[in-house]
């Protein structure tokens, strides 16, 4: 819950805007400001105070106890110009809250946390349990001192400017070790404990077994990701309560799924009881990984629980990101977030140059030139399979004549894949031309490098016969100068010579150009590989210098009835 406190009418107006926007997340605290702050501080996870920063500092200072438990506090000035995280920038989420408040109120977030200011993620913000000299190692990163990454477990991390060697170390481990001087331990959730239990197995027996096995194996309970078992035990009190005390979920599988897992120690007892020869080992191994501890029984007489421990490697993540047509303001916020998240960026060199300034320090860039699309796709997938967080970039939308198709052809289910849509060249050109894509339309690439011309021609002819608006990608290059005239001649067999045609080069970019012409007047010399050509259908018109394709052919009639119908459709 977010507590909202204000002292003046202006502050109350901004406060009420937040309350209206986040009705389920906020609570307004009225009354004397000091009392309101104290009550909100005790009852809420975060506070937004519409007060002077100095006043907020004085009010919350006596209430502070520990940065890991104190609520995040954001201060907003009377005019609503700035949103300043005052307390709990990382642990309390105040930095993120300031960004959200700023977006909603039109205020400028003022984030002064050192790591955020220079684009380096805080070691305590990576979503992993952390031990050791966090402040010292973070200071070394900020000062540009070499900090080495010792990754004992493959796990996707955001970009951090690690060095091969250094006086300071970030150790990624699930081992039960103590941090050395100048070292930070990051605990990835890499351990899965499979658990089997008899009906009524005591929670203490289950818990002692799990913790004891991890301890004896030299493994950290802070890297425990889940307890896994058969679905018949999903409500077994001893397992459920043990998971609650350990702070992890219970994940279940059907007996049929578990029976298909090859294990070193099958048994007749679970086969008779729940229908699978293994519960503990099979439940731990079903997602793959390395069996660190084979099946062990609990200490009870008779034993009522079994467990096995598996280390699962971190799943790499591949984000296939569309950069849009080139203009920075047409790059989506989601695309920006993925670029900042990626530890490895793969892309065409000229596209990398477009967004290089958005990358965080430590991002590893793998760039190549034209013609290496399949190689880039393979490289991106291979990096993700190594447990990296990867962004593979393409212009426009990555799924339209870009990198998503070759990448997904290479990827299997051993990595996570996220698609990030972008504004396509056809859409950007259409917005410049007017509304040429107002009815059914199709995009066709005229490049025969990957598709035989016979196939391309068949598609152009089908679009011509179907009276569909056509946008041509890759229309003409120095080595391919006859395909566009041929395609236009096919369309001319079915469309009037005066059919509007839009020619847009470098849509949305500062050097972009656009012209509206006709099917017979178009000069192929105007066109190159940076151009898209949009050819209208028989309904497309040049209206006040804009290319318009009506949504319905009946709009061309001048009757009031058709006009009313068109207006209704346009409002949908």
Coordinates of C-alpha atoms in Angstrom, one line a residue, residues 83-546:
X83 CA 9.4 13.6 -7.8
X84 CA 12.3 12.9 -5.5
X85 CA 13.1 9.5 -3.8
X86 CA 14.2 10.4 -0.3
X87 CA 14.4 7.1 1.4
X88 CA 14.5 3.5 0.2
X89 CA 15.5 4.1 -3.4
X90 CA 16.3 0.5 -4.0
X91 CA 15.1 -1.7 -1.2
X92 CA 11.9 0.4 -0.7
X93 CA 11.3 0.8 -4.4
X94 CA 11.3 4.6 -4.2
X95 CA 13.2 5.1 -7.4
X96 CA 10.7 3.1 -9.4
X97 CA 7.8 4.8 -7.6
X98 CA 9.3 8.2 -8.5
X99 CA 9.4 7.2 -12.1
X100 CA 5.7 6.1 -12.0
X101 CA 4.6 9.2 -10.1
X102 CA 6.5 11.4 -12.6
X103 CA 4.8 9.7 -15.5
X104 CA 1.4 10.1 -14.0
X105 CA 1.7 13.7 -12.8
X106 CA 4.0 15.0 -15.5
X107 CA 6.8 15.5 -12.9
X108 CA 10.5 15.0 -13.5
X109 CA 11.9 12.1 -11.4
X110 CA 15.1 13.2 -9.6
X111 CA 16.9 10.0 -8.9
X112 CA 20.2 10.5 -7.0
X113 CA 21.2 6.9 -6.2
X114 CA 24.7 6.6 -7.7
X115 CA 24.2 3.3 -9.6
X116 CA 20.9 4.6 -11.2
X117 CA 22.6 7.9 -12.1
X118 CA 25.3 6.2 -14.1
X119 CA 23.2 3.3 -15.5
X120 CA 24.8 0.5 -13.4
X121 CA 22.2 -1.8 -11.7
X122 CA 22.6 -1.9 -8.0
X123 CA 23.8 -5.3 -6.8
X124 CA 21.0 -5.4 -4.3
X125 CA 18.4 -4.8 -7.1
X126 CA 19.1 -7.8 -9.2
X127 CA 16.3 -9.9 -7.6
X128 CA 18.8 -12.3 -6.0
X129 CA 19.7 -12.7 -2.3
X130 CA 23.0 -10.9 -1.7
X131 CA 25.7 -11.1 1.0
X132 CA 29.0 -9.5 1.6
X133 CA 30.6 -6.1 0.9
X134 CA 27.8 -4.7 -1.2
X135 CA 28.7 -1.1 -0.5
X136 CA 32.5 -1.6 -1.2
X137 CA 32.0 -3.6 -4.4
X138 CA 29.4 -1.1 -5.7
X139 CA 31.7 1.8 -4.9
X140 CA 34.5 0.0 -6.9
X141 CA 32.1 -0.3 -9.9
X142 CA 31.2 3.3 -9.7
X143 CA 34.9 4.3 -9.4
X144 CA 35.8 2.3 -12.4
X145 CA 37.9 -0.2 -10.5
X146 CA 38.1 -3.7 -11.9
X147 CA 35.4 -6.0 -10.4
X148 CA 35.5 -9.6 -11.5
X149 CA 32.6 -11.9 -12.0
X150 CA 33.1 -15.4 -10.7
X151 CA 30.1 -17.3 -12.0
X152 CA 29.9 -20.8 -10.6
X153 CA 26.4 -21.1 -11.9
X154 CA 25.2 -19.9 -15.3
X155 CA 22.5 -17.4 -14.7
X156 CA 21.1 -14.4 -16.7
X157 CA 22.2 -11.1 -15.3
X158 CA 21.7 -7.5 -16.5
X159 CA 24.7 -5.7 -17.9
X160 CA 27.4 -4.9 -15.3
X161 CA 30.9 -3.7 -16.3
X162 CA 32.8 -6.7 -14.9
X163 CA 36.4 -7.3 -15.6
X164 CA 38.3 -10.6 -16.1
X165 CA 40.3 -9.9 -12.9
X166 CA 40.1 -7.5 -10.1
X167 CA 40.6 -6.7 -6.4
X168 CA 36.9 -7.0 -5.9
X169 CA 34.7 -9.9 -6.9
X170 CA 31.0 -10.7 -7.5
X171 CA 30.6 -14.4 -6.9
X172 CA 27.5 -16.1 -8.4
X173 CA 27.1 -19.2 -6.4
X174 CA 24.6 -21.6 -4.7
X175 CA 27.3 -23.0 -2.4
X176 CA 27.0 -22.4 1.4
X177 CA 30.1 -20.2 1.6
X178 CA 31.0 -17.0 3.4
X179 CA 32.0 -13.9 1.4
X180 CA 35.7 -13.0 1.4
X181 CA 37.0 -9.5 1.9
X182 CA 35.9 -7.3 -1.1
X183 CA 33.5 -9.9 -2.3
X184 CA 29.7 -10.0 -2.9
X185 CA 27.8 -13.3 -3.1
X186 CA 24.8 -13.5 -5.4
X187 CA 22.5 -16.5 -4.7
X188 CA 20.7 -17.6 -7.9
X189 CA 17.6 -19.7 -7.3
X190 CA 19.2 -22.7 -9.0
X191 CA 18.4 -25.5 -6.5
X192 CA 15.3 -27.7 -6.8
X193 CA 14.5 -30.1 -4.0
X194 CA 12.2 -33.0 -4.9
X195 CA 10.2 -34.2 -1.9
X196 CA 8.2 -37.4 -1.3
X197 CA 6.2 -37.9 1.9
X198 CA 3.9 -40.4 3.5
X199 CA 0.5 -39.3 4.5
X200 CA 0.7 -37.2 7.7
X201 CA 4.5 -36.7 7.5
X202 CA 5.4 -34.2 10.2
X203 CA 6.5 -30.8 8.9
X204 CA 9.6 -30.8 11.2
X205 CA 10.7 -34.1 9.7
X206 CA 10.3 -32.8 6.2
X207 CA 12.0 -29.5 7.0
X208 CA 14.9 -31.1 8.9
X209 CA 15.5 -33.5 6.0
X210 CA 15.6 -30.7 3.3
X211 CA 17.8 -28.3 5.4
X212 CA 20.0 -31.2 6.6
X213 CA 20.6 -32.5 3.0
X214 CA 21.4 -29.0 1.7
X215 CA 23.8 -28.4 4.6
X216 CA 25.6 -31.7 4.2
X217 CA 26.0 -31.1 0.5
X218 CA 27.5 -27.6 1.1
X219 CA 24.5 -25.9 -0.6
X220 CA 22.9 -22.6 0.4
X221 CA 19.2 -22.7 1.3
X222 CA 19.0 -19.2 0.0
X223 CA 19.4 -20.6 -3.5
X224 CA 16.4 -22.9 -3.1
X225 CA 13.9 -22.2 -5.8
X226 CA 11.1 -24.7 -5.1
X227 CA 9.9 -27.9 -3.5
X228 CA 8.7 -30.3 -6.2
X229 CA 6.5 -33.3 -5.7
X230 CA 3.7 -35.4 -7.2
X231 CA 0.3 -33.7 -7.6
X232 CA -1.2 -36.2 -5.2
X233 CA 0.8 -34.5 -2.5
X234 CA -0.1 -31.0 -3.4
X235 CA -2.0 -30.5 -0.2
X236 CA 0.2 -32.6 2.1
X237 CA 0.4 -30.4 5.2
X238 CA 4.0 -31.4 6.0
X239 CA 5.2 -30.4 2.5
X240 CA 3.1 -27.3 2.3
X241 CA 4.2 -25.9 5.6
X242 CA 7.8 -26.8 5.1
X243 CA 7.7 -24.8 1.8
X244 CA 6.1 -21.9 3.6
X245 CA 8.8 -21.8 6.2
X246 CA 11.5 -22.0 3.5
X247 CA 9.8 -19.2 1.6
X248 CA 9.5 -21.2 -1.7
X249 CA 6.5 -22.5 -3.7
X250 CA 5.4 -26.1 -4.0
X251 CA 5.4 -27.2 -7.7
X252 CA 3.6 -30.5 -8.6
X253 CA 3.6 -32.9 -11.5
X254 CA 1.3 -35.7 -12.4
X255 CA 2.3 -39.3 -11.7
X256 CA 2.3 -40.0 -15.4
X257 CA 4.8 -37.1 -16.0
X258 CA 7.1 -38.3 -13.2
X259 CA 7.0 -41.9 -14.4
X260 CA 8.5 -40.8 -17.6
X261 CA 11.6 -39.4 -15.9
X262 CA 14.7 -41.7 -15.8
X263 CA 16.0 -41.9 -12.2
X264 CA 18.9 -43.7 -10.5
X265 CA 16.8 -45.1 -7.6
X266 CA 13.3 -46.2 -8.7
X267 CA 11.2 -47.9 -6.0
X268 CA 8.1 -50.0 -5.9
X269 CA 6.7 -48.2 -2.8
X270 CA 5.8 -44.9 -4.5
X271 CA 4.6 -46.8 -7.6
X272 CA 2.1 -48.6 -5.5
X273 CA 1.1 -45.5 -3.5
X274 CA 0.9 -42.7 -6.2
X275 CA 1.5 -44.4 -9.5
X276 CA 5.2 -43.5 -10.2
X277 CA 8.4 -45.4 -9.3
X278 CA 10.0 -42.1 -8.2
X279 CA 8.7 -38.9 -6.6
X280 CA 11.7 -37.1 -5.0
X281 CA 14.2 -37.7 -7.8
X282 CA 11.8 -37.5 -10.7
X283 CA 10.2 -34.3 -9.4
X284 CA 13.6 -32.7 -9.0
X285 CA 14.9 -33.9 -12.4
X286 CA 11.8 -33.4 -14.5
X287 CA 13.0 -29.9 -15.6
X288 CA 16.5 -31.0 -16.4
X289 CA 19.7 -30.3 -14.5
X290 CA 22.4 -32.0 -12.5
X291 CA 21.4 -34.4 -9.7
X292 CA 23.6 -33.2 -6.8
X293 CA 22.0 -35.4 -4.1
X294 CA 20.3 -38.6 -4.9
X295 CA 17.2 -39.7 -2.9
X296 CA 17.7 -39.5 0.8
X297 CA 15.3 -40.6 3.6
X298 CA 14.4 -38.7 6.7
X299 CA 15.6 -39.6 10.1
X300 CA 12.2 -40.7 11.4
X301 CA 11.4 -44.3 12.4
X302 CA 9.9 -45.3 10.1
X303 CA 11.1 -42.6 7.7
X304 CA 8.1 -40.5 6.4
X305 CA 9.9 -38.3 3.8
X306 CA 12.4 -38.5 1.0
X307 CA 14.2 -35.7 -0.9
X308 CA 16.7 -35.2 -3.8
X309 CA 18.5 -32.1 -4.9
X310 CA 19.0 -30.9 -8.5
X311 CA 20.9 -27.9 -9.8
X312 CA 19.0 -26.4 -12.7
X313 CA 20.9 -24.0 -14.9
X314 CA 19.4 -20.6 -15.4
X315 CA 17.3 -20.3 -18.5
X316 CA 18.8 -17.8 -20.9
X317 CA 16.5 -15.1 -22.2
X318 CA 16.3 -13.9 -25.8
X319 CA 14.4 -10.6 -26.5
X320 CA 13.8 -10.0 -30.2
X321 CA 13.4 -6.3 -30.3
X322 CA 11.9 -4.1 -33.1
X323 CA 13.6 -0.7 -33.1
X324 CA 10.9 1.0 -35.3
X325 CA 11.6 2.9 -38.5
X326 CA 14.4 5.0 -37.1
X327 CA 13.0 8.0 -35.2
X328 CA 13.9 7.8 -31.5
X329 CA 10.4 8.8 -30.4
X330 CA 9.0 5.8 -32.3
X331 CA 11.1 3.4 -30.3
X332 CA 8.7 1.9 -27.8
X333 CA 9.2 2.1 -24.0
X334 CA 9.2 -1.7 -23.9
X335 CA 12.0 -1.8 -26.5
X336 CA 14.1 0.6 -24.4
X337 CA 13.6 -1.5 -21.3
X338 CA 14.8 -4.6 -23.1
X339 CA 17.8 -2.8 -24.4
X340 CA 18.7 -1.7 -20.9
X341 CA 18.2 -5.2 -19.6
X342 CA 20.3 -7.1 -22.1
X343 CA 23.8 -8.1 -21.1
X344 CA 24.5 -9.1 -24.7
X345 CA 23.2 -7.1 -27.7
X346 CA 23.3 -8.7 -31.2
X347 CA 22.5 -6.7 -34.3
X348 CA 23.4 -5.1 -37.6
X349 CA 26.1 -2.5 -37.1
X350 CA 24.1 0.4 -38.4
X351 CA 21.1 -0.5 -36.1
X352 CA 23.5 -0.8 -33.1
X353 CA 24.7 2.7 -33.8
X354 CA 21.1 4.0 -33.6
X355 CA 20.7 2.9 -30.0
X356 CA 24.2 2.6 -28.6
X357 CA 23.6 5.5 -26.2
X358 CA 20.7 3.6 -24.6
X359 CA 22.8 0.6 -23.6
X360 CA 24.0 0.3 -20.0
X361 CA 27.7 0.1 -19.1
X362 CA 28.9 -3.5 -19.4
X363 CA 26.7 -4.5 -22.3
X364 CA 28.6 -6.8 -24.6
X365 CA 27.9 -5.8 -28.3
X366 CA 28.1 -8.4 -31.1
X367 CA 27.6 -6.5 -34.3
X368 CA 28.0 -7.5 -38.0
X369 CA 27.3 -6.1 -41.4
X370 CA 24.7 -6.7 -44.1
X371 CA 24.1 -10.2 -45.3
X372 CA 24.9 -11.9 -41.9
X373 CA 21.3 -12.3 -40.7
X374 CA 21.4 -16.0 -40.2
X375 CA 24.7 -15.8 -38.4
X376 CA 23.4 -13.1 -36.1
X377 CA 20.3 -15.2 -35.3
X378 CA 22.5 -18.2 -34.4
X379 CA 24.8 -16.1 -32.3
X380 CA 21.9 -14.6 -30.3
X381 CA 20.4 -18.1 -29.6
X382 CA 23.8 -19.5 -28.6
X383 CA 24.4 -16.7 -26.2
X384 CA 21.0 -17.2 -24.6
X385 CA 21.7 -20.9 -24.3
X386 CA 24.8 -20.0 -22.3
X387 CA 22.4 -18.4 -19.8
X388 CA 22.8 -14.8 -20.9
X389 CA 20.1 -12.1 -21.2
X390 CA 20.3 -11.3 -24.9
X391 CA 18.6 -8.7 -27.1
X392 CA 18.5 -9.3 -30.9
X393 CA 17.6 -6.1 -32.7
X394 CA 16.0 -5.4 -36.0
X395 CA 14.5 -2.4 -37.7
X396 CA 10.8 -1.8 -37.8
X397 CA 9.1 -4.8 -36.3
X398 CA 11.5 -7.6 -35.7
X399 CA 8.9 -10.1 -37.0
X400 CA 8.4 -8.3 -40.3
X401 CA 11.2 -9.1 -42.8
X402 CA 13.6 -8.9 -39.9
X403 CA 15.3 -11.1 -37.2
X404 CA 12.5 -12.8 -35.4
X405 CA 12.0 -15.5 -38.1
X406 CA 15.6 -16.7 -38.4
X407 CA 16.1 -16.5 -34.6
X408 CA 13.0 -18.5 -33.7
X409 CA 13.9 -21.1 -36.4
X410 CA 17.1 -21.6 -34.4
X411 CA 15.6 -21.5 -30.9
X412 CA 14.2 -24.5 -29.0
X413 CA 12.4 -24.7 -25.7
X414 CA 15.6 -24.5 -23.6
X415 CA 15.5 -20.7 -23.6
X416 CA 12.9 -18.0 -22.9
X417 CA 12.0 -15.9 -26.0
X418 CA 10.2 -12.6 -25.8
X419 CA 9.0 -10.6 -28.8
X420 CA 9.0 -6.8 -28.6
X421 CA 6.9 -5.3 -31.4
X422 CA 8.0 -2.1 -33.3
X423 CA 6.5 0.4 -35.7
X424 CA 7.0 -1.0 -39.2
X425 CA 8.2 0.9 -42.2
X426 CA 4.9 0.4 -43.9
X427 CA 3.0 1.9 -40.9
X428 CA 5.4 4.8 -40.6
X429 CA 5.2 5.5 -44.4
X430 CA 1.4 5.1 -44.2
X431 CA 1.1 7.7 -41.5
X432 CA 3.2 10.2 -43.6
X433 CA 1.2 9.5 -46.7
X434 CA -2.2 9.8 -45.0
X435 CA -4.3 6.6 -44.7
X436 CA -3.4 4.3 -47.6
X437 CA -3.8 1.2 -45.4
X438 CA -7.3 2.0 -44.4
X439 CA -8.6 -1.3 -45.9
X440 CA -7.2 -4.7 -46.6
X441 CA -3.5 -4.5 -47.5
X442 CA -0.5 -6.7 -47.9
X443 CA 3.3 -6.3 -47.7
X444 CA 5.5 -8.0 -50.3
X445 CA 9.3 -8.0 -50.5
X446 CA 10.7 -7.7 -54.0
X447 CA 14.1 -9.1 -53.0
X448 CA 14.7 -12.4 -54.7
X449 CA 17.8 -13.2 -52.6
X450 CA 15.8 -15.5 -50.3
X451 CA 12.6 -16.0 -52.4
X452 CA 12.5 -17.1 -56.1
X453 CA 11.1 -14.4 -58.4
X454 CA 8.5 -16.9 -59.6
X455 CA 7.0 -17.0 -56.1
X456 CA 7.2 -13.2 -55.7
X457 CA 5.5 -12.6 -59.0
X458 CA 2.7 -15.1 -58.1
X459 CA 2.0 -13.2 -54.9
X460 CA 2.0 -9.8 -56.7
X461 CA -0.4 -11.1 -59.3
X462 CA -2.7 -12.5 -56.5
X463 CA -2.7 -9.1 -54.8
X464 CA -3.4 -7.3 -58.0
X465 CA -6.4 -9.6 -58.8
X466 CA -7.7 -9.3 -55.3
X467 CA -7.6 -5.5 -55.4
X468 CA -5.5 -5.2 -52.3
X469 CA -3.3 -2.3 -51.4
X470 CA 0.3 -3.3 -51.7
X471 CA 3.4 -2.1 -49.9
X472 CA 6.6 -3.2 -51.5
X473 CA 9.6 -3.7 -49.3
X474 CA 13.2 -4.0 -50.7
X475 CA 11.8 -2.6 -54.0
X476 CA 15.1 -1.7 -55.8
X477 CA 18.8 -1.8 -55.4
X478 CA 21.8 -1.3 -57.6
X479 CA 21.9 -5.0 -58.5
X480 CA 18.1 -5.4 -58.7
X481 CA 16.5 -2.7 -60.9
X482 CA 13.9 -4.6 -63.0
X483 CA 11.7 -6.2 -60.3
X484 CA 9.8 -3.0 -59.3
X485 CA 8.9 -2.1 -62.9
X486 CA 7.7 -5.7 -63.4
X487 CA 5.6 -5.7 -60.3
X488 CA 4.1 -2.3 -61.2
X489 CA 3.2 -3.6 -64.6
X490 CA 1.4 -6.6 -63.1
X491 CA -0.7 -4.2 -60.9
X492 CA -1.4 -2.0 -63.9
X493 CA -3.2 -4.9 -65.5
X494 CA -5.9 -4.5 -62.9
X495 CA -5.7 -0.8 -61.8
X496 CA -6.2 2.5 -63.5
X497 CA -3.1 4.5 -64.5
X498 CA -4.2 7.2 -62.0
X499 CA -4.1 4.9 -59.0
X500 CA -2.3 6.7 -56.2
X501 CA 1.2 5.5 -55.3
X502 CA 3.2 6.7 -52.3
X503 CA 7.0 6.6 -52.3
X504 CA 8.6 7.2 -48.8
X505 CA 12.3 7.0 -48.1
X506 CA 13.7 6.8 -44.6
X507 CA 10.3 7.1 -43.1
X508 CA 10.3 9.2 -39.8
X509 CA 14.0 10.0 -40.0
X510 CA 15.4 13.6 -40.4
X511 CA 16.5 13.0 -44.0
X512 CA 13.2 11.3 -44.9
X513 CA 11.3 12.1 -48.1
X514 CA 7.9 11.4 -49.3
X515 CA 6.0 11.9 -52.6
X516 CA 2.5 11.0 -53.8
X517 CA 2.4 10.1 -57.4
X518 CA 0.4 7.7 -59.7
X519 CA 1.0 4.2 -61.1
X520 CA 2.1 5.6 -64.5
X521 CA 4.0 8.6 -63.3
X522 CA 6.2 6.7 -60.7
X523 CA 9.9 6.8 -61.7
X524 CA 11.8 3.8 -60.4
X525 CA 14.9 6.0 -60.1
X526 CA 13.3 7.6 -57.1
X527 CA 13.4 4.3 -55.3
X528 CA 16.2 2.4 -53.4
X529 CA 16.5 -0.1 -50.6
X530 CA 15.7 2.6 -48.0
X531 CA 12.3 3.2 -49.7
X532 CA 8.9 1.6 -49.3
X533 CA 6.4 1.9 -52.2
X534 CA 2.7 1.7 -51.4
X535 CA 0.3 1.2 -54.3
X536 CA -3.4 1.9 -53.7
X537 CA -6.3 -0.3 -54.8
X538 CA -9.2 0.8 -57.0
X539 CA -10.8 2.7 -54.1
X540 CA -7.7 4.6 -53.1
X541 CA -7.9 8.4 -53.7
X542 CA -5.7 11.5 -53.5
X543 CA -7.7 13.7 -51.2
X544 CA -6.1 17.1 -50.5
X545 CA -2.7 15.7 -51.2
X546 CA -3.1 12.7 -48.9

